[in-house]
Amino acid sequence: MISEVSCSHLDSFLQKTETRSLTTGIVGLGYVGLPLARLFTSQGFKVVGFDIDESKTRKIMRGESYIGHIPESEIQDMRSGDQLIATSNFSCVSSVDTLSICVPTPLDRARQPDLTAVRKTAESLVPHLRPGQLVILESTTYPGTTTEVLLPILEQSGLKIGQELFVGYSPEREDPANPHFTARTIPKVLGANDPASRKALEAFYGAIFDQIVPVSSCEAAEMAKVLENIYRCVNIALVNELKLLCQRMNLNIWEIVDAAKTKPFGFQAFYPGPGLGGHCIPIDPFYLSWKAREYDFSTRFIELAGEVNTNMPYEVVIRVVDHINARGIPANKARLLVLGLAYKKNVDDCRESPSIKILKLLADRGFVVSYFDPHVNGYVSHRYGRLPGTELRELSDDVIAGADATLILTDHDAFDCERIVQLSKSVIDTRNATRSITSQREKIVLA
Ligand SMILES: NC(=O)c1ccc[n+]([C@@H]2O[C@H](COP(=O)([O-])OP(=O)(O)OC[C@H]3O[C@@H](n4cnc5c(N)ncnc54)[C@H](O)[C@@H]3O)[C@@H](O)[C@H]2O)c1
């Protein structure tokens, strides 16, 4: 049942959606928010982007990009005709019709959900909210966040939820640098807890995404997102554990996964690596474990997967030490060239990257480490603090040939593996990046 009061606000919202005259707002212009802004503008909606980081809003206003895989030309396109403006001034909130919240949801030091950014965002919105607006939480989080954390703060505006203010949850499924899917073609799950909010959310995202997937509640949409990430986390842990067994059995896990994935049904390929990275997979499952405790429930798969995946960087270091020892080089004299800091290929994102952990572990063991990543080069200290070892600005032949071993931690396309194998004394490959190299295979150790 939609009441009369929500009807008038809803009708005008729906009408504006239909004529694409809604002004949209995005809070948090990071890896998720900026691509979302790009999508909204490409669909003909004006966007006001909000971020507390003024260096980002200034860059956008100057037409500059701060995300490696989003070219400057795209920011400039969005800026033309002021389709996108960016600000840290939340008083502009009253000028937008929708607010998609894409702020970080990390873990705190005790590895518990840290919803500070979601709370602070909601508090910043409250003084400027007006009737007829739609607020959508996009950040990944545990089921219950929209209802238990966001709504009580938004209610302080005095607006009646579901009548004057519409609220929903729609998880972000951005996969940076994935060439096969764009934000628009990835189906968009969404949920709301009252009929008017549901209608507004379905109309708005229905006008933007190729396919929307409405579910019965905010909680169901929140749970769907964590299920997706837990599914990846658990399956990666499984294949990581099997990688260790394969090493002992002198089998190549990548060959085995590739063979298994030819089964046309019932098998989905996951690949091992040096450990989990990124903002999502290492973190989000623990949002659910934390929430499950409230229900006296222990999420054993999540804990076990976390244990296996957390151990992977240590296993890589053991493999490196064994290899260097076998060559008769004392670890504290060995010069190691590390390739790849980002947590996955072709991106500049080093958050939770296992490379950073591995660099520290290697330095602790006395290795003389230098490292290179063409996507994050120069930004590392600025973004992630000083790392041990020497950051290289370029990958010269001399550097490769001078190292006792080259350790590949990220399989960026920019790495010329043929050249690397040819020049290196030996290559320790954690990603099977050297799979297509047929000569000098004796130099390669899979780790
Ligand atoms: N990065 C991904 O690939 C990805 C994919 C799916 C879902 N997610 C989820 O999306 C959310 C955002 O992730 P992200 O990778 O874009 O993070 P990010 O750190 O790249 O961007 C978040 C932005 O929010 C801004 N911010 C922080 N607090 C704010 C506040 N109070 N008000 C306004 N702006 C604020 C930050 O300055 C930053 O620019 C997280 O919940 C994450 O789990 C991320």
Short mmCIF file of C-alpha atoms and ligand atoms in Angstrom, two decimals, residues 27-33 50-53 56 90 102-105 117 120-121 138-140 172-174 176 225 279-280 284 343 349 351, ligand 1:
data_model
loop_
_atom_site.label_atom_id
_atom_site.label_comp_id
_atom_site.label_asym_id
_atom_site.label_seq_id
_atom_site.Cartn_x
_atom_site.Cartn_y
_atom_site.Cartn_z
CA VAL A 27 28.77 9.95 -2.20
CA GLY A 28 32.31 8.55 -2.27
CA LEU A 29 34.14 8.96 -5.59
CA GLY A 30 36.53 6.02 -5.35
CA TYR A 31 36.90 2.77 -7.30
CA VAL A 32 33.12 2.25 -7.14
CA GLY A 33 31.70 5.79 -7.10
CA PHE A 50 30.47 14.20 -3.04
CA ASP A 51 33.74 13.23 -1.39
CA ILE A 52 35.43 14.35 1.81
CA ASP A 53 38.76 13.99 0.02
CA LYS A 56 39.72 14.01 -5.54
CA PHE A 90 27.30 18.64 1.52
CA CYS A 102 29.75 4.28 -2.15
CA VAL A 103 31.95 4.83 0.88
CA PRO A 104 34.47 2.37 2.35
CA THR A 105 33.41 -0.44 4.69
CA ALA A 117 32.18 6.15 6.82
CA LYS A 120 29.44 9.88 8.92
CA THR A 121 27.97 10.05 5.43
CA GLU A 138 25.91 0.62 -2.31
CA SER A 139 28.75 -0.23 0.07
CA THR A 140 29.26 -3.91 0.80
CA GLU A 172 28.01 -2.71 -6.17
CA ARG A 173 29.45 -5.42 -8.41
CA GLU A 174 32.18 -3.35 -10.03
CA PRO A 176 37.80 -2.97 -12.16
CA LYS A 225 26.34 -9.43 -2.02
CA HIS A 279 38.87 -4.20 -0.74
CA CYS A 280 36.27 -6.98 -0.99
CA ASP A 284 33.51 -8.74 3.38
CA TYR A 343 46.30 -7.20 -5.86
CA ASP A 349 44.82 -0.96 -6.46
CA ARG A 351 44.60 -2.40 -0.89
N1 LIG B 1 36.63 -1.58 -5.28
C1 LIG B 1 35.81 -2.52 -5.74
O1 LIG B 1 36.14 -3.19 -6.72
C2 LIG B 1 34.47 -2.80 -5.09
C3 LIG B 1 33.60 -3.69 -5.71
C4 LIG B 1 32.35 -3.92 -5.16
C5 LIG B 1 32.00 -3.29 -3.96
N2 LIG B 1 32.88 -2.45 -3.34
C6 LIG B 1 32.45 -1.80 -2.11
O2 LIG B 1 32.13 -0.44 -2.42
C7 LIG B 1 32.44 0.41 -1.30
C8 LIG B 1 33.41 1.50 -1.74
O3 LIG B 1 34.61 0.90 -2.17
P1 LIG B 1 35.68 1.66 -3.06
O4 LIG B 1 36.61 0.62 -3.56
O5 LIG B 1 35.05 2.58 -4.03
O6 LIG B 1 36.41 2.55 -1.94
P2 LIG B 1 37.40 3.79 -2.19
O7 LIG B 1 38.20 3.92 -0.96
O8 LIG B 1 38.06 3.65 -3.52
O9 LIG B 1 36.41 5.02 -2.32
C9 LIG B 1 35.63 5.47 -1.27
C10 LIG B 1 35.56 6.99 -1.35
O10 LIG B 1 34.70 7.42 -0.30
C11 LIG B 1 35.23 8.62 0.24
N3 LIG B 1 34.68 8.81 1.57
C12 LIG B 1 35.02 8.20 2.73
N4 LIG B 1 34.24 8.65 3.74
C13 LIG B 1 33.37 9.54 3.20
C14 LIG B 1 32.34 10.32 3.73
N5 LIG B 1 32.02 10.29 5.03
N6 LIG B 1 31.68 11.14 2.89
C15 LIG B 1 32.00 11.20 1.59
N7 LIG B 1 32.99 10.48 1.03
C16 LIG B 1 33.66 9.65 1.82
C17 LIG B 1 36.73 8.41 0.22
O11 LIG B 1 37.43 9.62 0.27
C18 LIG B 1 36.90 7.68 -1.12
O12 LIG B 1 37.14 8.58 -2.18
C19 LIG B 1 33.00 -0.52 -0.24
O13 LIG B 1 31.97 -0.92 0.61
C20 LIG B 1 33.48 -1.72 -1.04
O14 LIG B 1 33.50 -2.89 -0.26
C21 LIG B 1 34.09 -2.18 -3.89
#
